[in-house]
Amino acid sequence: MKATLIYGAGDIRVEDVPDPTLQSSTDAIVRITHSCICGSDLWPYKSREQTEQGDRIGHEFIGVVEETGSDVGRIQKGDLVVAPFFYADGTCEYCRAGLTSACPNGSAWGAETDGGQGEAARVPFADAVLMKLTVPHDSALMPSLLTLSDVFGTGHHAAVSAQVGPGKDVAVIGDGAVGLLAVLAAKRLGAERIVLMGRHKDRTDLGREFGATDVVSERGEEGEQKVRDLLGTDGVHSAIEAVGYEQSLTSAINLTKPGGHVGIVGVPQSGELPNLAQKFFKNVTVAGGIAPTQANMYELLPDVLDGQIEPGKVFDREIPLAETPSGYQAMNDRDALKVLVRP
């Protein structure tokens, strides 16, 4: 079968790889129908050292179950399913608590198993991992359903971590796909004012469509003051950091009112928590991390199915699997927001 591999910075190839096979009685084989490129895929795309052996990549997909192990009962051959970006066994203490991304037996696709940007994948713990979909395979909802795998579930996790709720003011830092869907998640949770901090008009326009009441293009101290001026207050109840840079997290903490909350889902690009004094003296809570989408996609599914929300609007380009390298280039060059891949 064909699959996407990364060999080094800027070196993405679609090559022949062995077909996946069942390795455990709890496995399933899924023929992938929809996948995509994530902003987090761009980190290795920018920085990975060149290797002779490529590694599988991609972690978001929808597909049809082709085969199941003997201990798989809930999932059956022919089911249309969506997979979370981090799979978990569903039985450990963290899974039982809803923090599936902390499962010691779990991992992300492409690390220890097949990548999501390919024609098929072996899914461990299939009964726990896969969520059945009851829509036609060619449903117009497919792009939105695919976001439950990662990007919308991650935006939701950011909003929940930031304690977004009815009547609250929220700042979302970052106009990538996760930031835009954090806006949508904040709106869904009842936020009153949502300020999106981003400088790409096509993206911030979509942010307004998702529920942003204001847009601030400035960064740093200038941007922080602009947010305060817009709201007429000393900051926001909740801030969402969806970038991963020290500057963006510093601004999130600076913008948060005393006693407020910061939700972080941007992959940290440094090992330090900046602006610690501000956090301390204002009693700001900083929470967040890898989203437990295996747990939260069930909460988000009904609103997608009934059309209340359309997170799939973040996809602004669709390509066949063979053109995946060009999809990476387009996202890296900011010519595309998020690319949907059809094997």
Coordinates of C-alpha atoms in Angstrom, one line a residue:
M1 CA 0.0 0.0 0.0
K2 CA 1.0 3.7 -0.3
A3 CA 1.9 5.8 2.8
T4 CA 3.5 9.1 3.6
L5 CA 7.0 9.0 5.2
I6 CA 9.2 11.8 6.5
Y7 CA 13.0 11.5 5.8
G8 CA 14.1 14.9 7.0
A9 CA 13.3 18.6 7.0
G10 CA 11.2 19.3 3.9
D11 CA 11.6 15.7 2.7
I12 CA 8.2 14.1 2.6
R13 CA 7.6 11.1 0.3
V14 CA 4.7 8.8 -0.6
E15 CA 6.0 5.3 -1.0
D16 CA 5.1 1.7 -0.9
V17 CA 5.0 0.1 2.5
P18 CA 3.8 -3.3 3.7
D19 CA 0.1 -3.7 4.2
P20 CA -0.9 -3.7 7.9
T21 CA -1.8 -6.9 9.6
L22 CA -3.4 -7.9 12.9
Q23 CA -0.8 -8.3 15.6
S24 CA -3.2 -8.6 18.6
S25 CA -6.6 -10.0 19.2
T26 CA -7.8 -6.4 20.1
D27 CA -6.6 -4.9 16.8
A28 CA -8.5 -3.8 13.8
I29 CA -7.4 -2.9 10.2
V30 CA -8.9 0.3 8.9
R31 CA -8.9 1.3 5.2
I32 CA -8.4 5.1 5.4
T33 CA -10.8 7.3 3.4
H34 CA -10.0 10.8 4.8
S35 CA -6.9 12.1 6.4
C36 CA -5.1 15.4 6.8
I37 CA -2.0 17.3 7.6
C38 CA -1.7 18.9 11.1
G39 CA 0.1 22.0 12.1
S40 CA 2.1 19.8 14.5
D41 CA 3.3 17.8 11.5
L42 CA 5.1 20.9 10.4
W43 CA 7.5 20.9 13.4
P44 CA 9.4 17.8 12.2
Y45 CA 8.9 19.1 8.6
K46 CA 10.9 22.2 9.5
S47 CA 13.6 20.6 11.7
R48 CA 14.0 16.8 11.4
E49 CA 17.5 15.6 10.7
Q50 CA 17.9 13.7 7.5
T51 CA 17.8 9.9 7.8
E52 CA 18.2 7.1 5.4
Q53 CA 15.0 5.4 6.7
G54 CA 11.8 7.3 6.5
D55 CA 9.2 7.3 9.3
R56 CA 5.5 7.1 9.0
I57 CA 3.6 10.3 9.7
G58 CA 0.1 11.6 10.1
H59 CA -2.3 11.1 13.0
E60 CA -5.9 12.1 12.0
F61 CA -8.1 9.8 9.9
I62 CA -11.5 8.4 9.1
G63 CA -11.9 5.0 7.5
V64 CA -13.7 1.7 7.0
V65 CA -13.0 -1.3 9.2
E66 CA -11.7 -4.2 7.0
E67 CA -10.7 -6.8 9.6
T68 CA -10.9 -7.3 13.4
G69 CA -9.1 -9.4 15.9
S70 CA -10.9 -12.2 17.8
D71 CA -11.5 -10.0 20.9
V72 CA -13.0 -7.0 19.1
G73 CA -16.7 -7.0 19.6
R74 CA -18.1 -3.5 19.5
I75 CA -16.4 -2.6 16.2
Q76 CA -17.3 -4.7 13.2
K77 CA -16.1 -5.1 9.7
G78 CA -17.7 -2.5 7.4
D79 CA -18.1 0.2 10.2
L80 CA -17.2 3.7 9.2
V81 CA -15.0 5.0 12.1
V82 CA -13.0 8.0 13.2
A83 CA -9.8 7.5 15.1
P84 CA -8.4 9.9 17.8
F85 CA -4.8 11.1 17.2
F86 CA -3.6 9.4 20.3
Y87 CA -4.9 5.9 20.9
A88 CA -5.4 4.4 24.4
D89 CA -6.4 1.1 25.9
G90 CA -9.6 2.5 27.6
T91 CA -9.0 0.5 30.8
C92 CA -6.1 2.2 32.7
E93 CA -6.7 4.7 35.6
Y94 CA -6.1 7.7 33.2
C95 CA -8.5 6.4 30.6
R96 CA -11.2 5.8 33.3
A97 CA -10.7 9.4 34.4
G98 CA -11.1 10.7 30.8
L99 CA -7.4 11.6 30.3
T100 CA -6.9 9.1 27.5
S101 CA -3.8 11.0 26.2
A102 CA -1.9 9.9 29.4
C103 CA -2.5 6.1 28.8
P104 CA 0.8 4.3 29.4
N105 CA -0.2 1.7 26.8
G106 CA -1.2 4.4 24.2
S107 CA 0.7 6.4 21.6
A108 CA 0.3 8.7 18.6
W109 CA 0.0 7.3 15.1
G110 CA 3.2 7.1 13.3
A111 CA 5.3 6.7 16.4
E112 CA 5.0 2.9 17.1
T113 CA 2.3 2.0 14.6
D114 CA 1.1 3.0 11.2
G115 CA 0.8 6.7 10.2
G116 CA -2.6 8.3 9.4
Q117 CA -1.5 9.6 6.0
G118 CA -1.7 6.4 4.2
E119 CA -4.1 3.9 2.6
A120 CA -4.6 1.8 5.8
A121 CA -3.6 1.5 9.4
R122 CA -3.6 -1.1 12.2
V123 CA -5.6 0.2 15.2
P124 CA -4.7 -1.2 18.6
F125 CA -7.4 -1.5 21.2
A126 CA -10.0 -1.0 18.5
D127 CA -13.1 -1.3 20.7
A128 CA -11.9 1.5 22.9
V129 CA -10.2 3.7 20.3
L130 CA -12.6 3.9 17.3
M131 CA -15.8 5.9 17.3
K132 CA -18.5 4.6 14.9
L133 CA -20.1 7.1 12.5
T134 CA -23.6 6.7 11.2
V135 CA -23.4 8.8 8.1
P136 CA -22.9 7.9 4.5
H137 CA -19.3 7.5 3.4
D138 CA -19.7 10.5 1.0
S139 CA -21.5 12.7 3.6
A140 CA -20.8 16.4 3.4
L141 CA -20.1 16.2 7.1
M142 CA -16.8 14.3 6.6
P143 CA -14.4 17.2 7.0
S144 CA -16.1 18.3 10.2
L145 CA -16.1 14.7 11.5
L146 CA -12.4 14.4 10.7
T147 CA -11.7 17.4 13.0
L148 CA -12.9 15.3 16.0
S149 CA -9.8 13.2 15.5
D150 CA -7.6 16.1 16.7
V151 CA -7.9 19.7 15.8
F152 CA -11.4 20.5 17.1
G153 CA -11.0 18.1 20.0
T154 CA -7.8 20.0 20.8
G155 CA -9.4 23.4 20.5
H156 CA -12.2 22.1 22.9
H157 CA -9.5 20.9 25.3
A158 CA -7.9 24.3 25.3
A159 CA -11.3 26.0 26.1
V160 CA -12.1 23.6 28.9
S161 CA -8.6 23.9 30.3
A162 CA -9.1 27.7 30.3
Q163 CA -12.4 27.3 32.2
V164 CA -14.4 29.0 29.4
G165 CA -18.0 29.4 30.2
P166 CA -21.1 31.6 29.8
G167 CA -20.5 35.3 30.1
K168 CA -16.8 35.1 30.1
D169 CA -14.3 37.1 28.1
V170 CA -11.8 35.0 26.2
A171 CA -8.5 35.7 24.3
V172 CA -7.4 33.2 21.8
I173 CA -3.7 33.6 20.7
G174 CA -3.0 32.0 17.4
D175 CA -4.9 31.9 14.1
G176 CA -3.9 28.4 13.0
A177 CA -6.5 25.7 12.7
V178 CA -6.4 24.9 16.5
G179 CA -6.7 28.5 17.4
L180 CA -9.7 29.0 15.1
L181 CA -11.4 25.9 16.5
A182 CA -10.7 27.1 20.0
V183 CA -12.7 30.1 19.0
L184 CA -15.5 27.8 17.9
A185 CA -15.2 25.8 21.1
A186 CA -15.3 28.9 23.3
K187 CA -18.4 30.1 21.5
R188 CA -20.0 26.7 21.9
L189 CA -19.3 26.9 25.7
G190 CA -21.0 30.2 26.0
A191 CA -18.3 32.8 26.0
E192 CA -19.5 36.4 25.7
R193 CA -16.5 38.2 24.1
I194 CA -13.9 36.3 22.2
V195 CA -10.8 38.2 21.0
L196 CA -8.8 36.4 18.4
M197 CA -5.1 37.4 18.2
G198 CA -3.9 36.8 14.6
R199 CA -2.6 38.6 11.6
H200 CA -3.8 36.6 8.6
K201 CA -7.0 38.1 7.4
D202 CA -8.4 35.0 5.6
R203 CA -8.0 33.1 8.8
T204 CA -9.3 35.8 11.2
D205 CA -12.3 36.2 8.9
L206 CA -13.0 32.5 9.5
G207 CA -12.5 33.1 13.2
R208 CA -15.2 35.8 13.1
E209 CA -17.5 33.3 11.4
F210 CA -16.7 30.8 14.2
G211 CA -17.6 33.4 16.9
A212 CA -14.8 35.8 17.5
T213 CA -16.2 39.2 18.4
D214 CA -12.9 41.1 17.9
V215 CA -9.6 40.6 16.1
V216 CA -6.3 42.0 17.2
S217 CA -3.4 41.7 14.8
E218 CA -0.7 43.3 17.0
R219 CA 1.6 41.1 19.0
G220 CA 3.4 41.4 22.3
E221 CA 2.8 44.3 24.7
E222 CA 1.1 46.3 21.9
G223 CA -1.4 43.5 21.2
E224 CA -2.0 42.9 24.9
Q225 CA -2.9 46.6 25.4
K226 CA -5.2 46.5 22.4
V227 CA -7.1 43.6 23.9
R228 CA -7.6 45.5 27.2
D229 CA -8.7 48.6 25.3
L230 CA -11.2 46.7 23.3
L231 CA -12.7 45.1 26.4
G232 CA -12.4 48.1 28.7
T233 CA -11.1 45.9 31.4
D234 CA -7.8 44.7 32.9
G235 CA -7.9 41.5 30.9
V236 CA -9.8 38.3 30.2
H237 CA -11.2 35.6 32.4
S238 CA -9.8 32.9 30.1
A239 CA -6.8 32.9 27.6
I240 CA -6.0 30.2 25.1
E241 CA -2.5 29.7 23.9
A242 CA -2.5 27.8 20.6
V243 CA 0.9 28.5 19.2
G244 CA 3.6 27.1 21.4
Y245 CA 6.0 30.0 21.5
E246 CA 7.3 31.7 24.7
Q247 CA 6.0 35.0 23.5
S248 CA 2.4 33.7 23.0
L249 CA 2.3 32.1 26.4
T250 CA 3.7 35.2 28.0
S251 CA 0.9 37.2 26.4
A252 CA -1.7 34.7 27.6
I253 CA -0.6 35.0 31.2
N254 CA -0.3 38.8 30.9
L255 CA -3.8 39.1 29.5
T256 CA -5.5 36.9 32.1
K257 CA -7.3 38.6 35.0
P258 CA -6.3 37.7 38.6
G259 CA -7.8 34.3 39.4
G260 CA -8.3 33.5 35.7
H261 CA -7.2 30.5 33.7
V262 CA -4.9 29.9 30.7
G263 CA -5.4 26.8 28.5
I264 CA -2.3 25.8 26.6
V265 CA -2.4 23.4 23.6
G266 CA 0.4 24.8 21.4
V267 CA 3.2 22.3 21.4
P268 CA 5.9 24.0 23.6
Q269 CA 9.0 25.0 21.7
S270 CA 10.9 25.7 24.9
G271 CA 11.2 23.8 28.2
E272 CA 10.3 26.8 30.4
L273 CA 7.2 28.4 31.7
P274 CA 7.7 32.1 31.0
N275 CA 6.3 35.0 33.0
L276 CA 6.1 32.9 36.2
A277 CA 6.1 36.0 38.5
Q278 CA 2.9 37.3 36.7
K279 CA 1.3 33.9 37.1
F280 CA 2.2 33.8 40.8
F281 CA 1.1 37.3 41.8
K282 CA -2.1 37.1 39.9
N283 CA -3.0 33.6 41.0
V284 CA -3.4 32.6 37.3
T285 CA -4.0 28.9 36.7
V286 CA -2.1 27.4 33.7
A287 CA -3.5 24.1 32.5
G288 CA -3.8 22.1 29.3
G289 CA -1.6 19.8 27.3
I290 CA -2.2 16.9 24.9
A291 CA -5.9 16.7 24.3
P292 CA -7.8 13.5 25.3
T293 CA -9.7 13.4 22.0
Q294 CA -10.5 9.7 22.5
A295 CA -12.7 10.8 25.3
N296 CA -14.0 14.2 24.2
M297 CA -15.0 13.4 20.6
Y298 CA -18.2 11.7 21.9
E299 CA -19.2 15.0 23.5
L300 CA -18.6 17.0 20.3
L301 CA -20.1 14.5 17.9
P302 CA -23.8 15.4 18.3
D303 CA -23.3 19.1 17.6
V304 CA -21.5 18.2 14.4
L305 CA -24.1 15.7 13.3
D306 CA -27.0 18.1 13.7
G307 CA -25.1 20.9 11.9
Q308 CA -24.9 23.3 14.9
I309 CA -21.2 23.7 14.2
E310 CA -19.0 23.2 11.1
P311 CA -15.4 22.8 12.3
G312 CA -14.6 21.3 8.9
K313 CA -14.4 24.8 7.4
V314 CA -10.8 24.9 8.5
F315 CA -10.0 22.7 5.5
D316 CA -9.2 25.0 2.6
R317 CA -7.5 22.5 0.3
E318 CA -8.1 18.9 -0.6
I319 CA -5.5 16.7 -2.3
P320 CA -5.0 13.0 -3.2
L321 CA -2.5 11.0 -1.2
A322 CA 0.1 11.2 -4.0
E323 CA 0.3 15.0 -3.6
T324 CA 0.9 15.0 0.2
P325 CA 4.4 16.5 -0.2
S326 CA 2.8 19.5 -1.9
G327 CA 0.3 19.8 0.9
Y328 CA 3.1 20.1 3.5
Q329 CA 4.8 22.7 1.4
A330 CA 1.5 24.7 1.1
M331 CA 0.9 24.7 4.8
N332 CA 4.5 25.5 5.6
D333 CA 4.4 28.5 3.2
R334 CA 1.0 29.5 4.7
D335 CA -0.7 29.1 1.3
A336 CA -3.1 26.7 3.0
L337 CA -4.6 26.6 6.5
K338 CA -5.3 22.9 6.7
V339 CA -5.1 20.3 4.0
L340 CA -7.4 17.3 3.7
V341 CA -5.9 14.2 2.1
R342 CA -7.9 11.6 0.3
P343 CA -6.1 8.2 -0.1

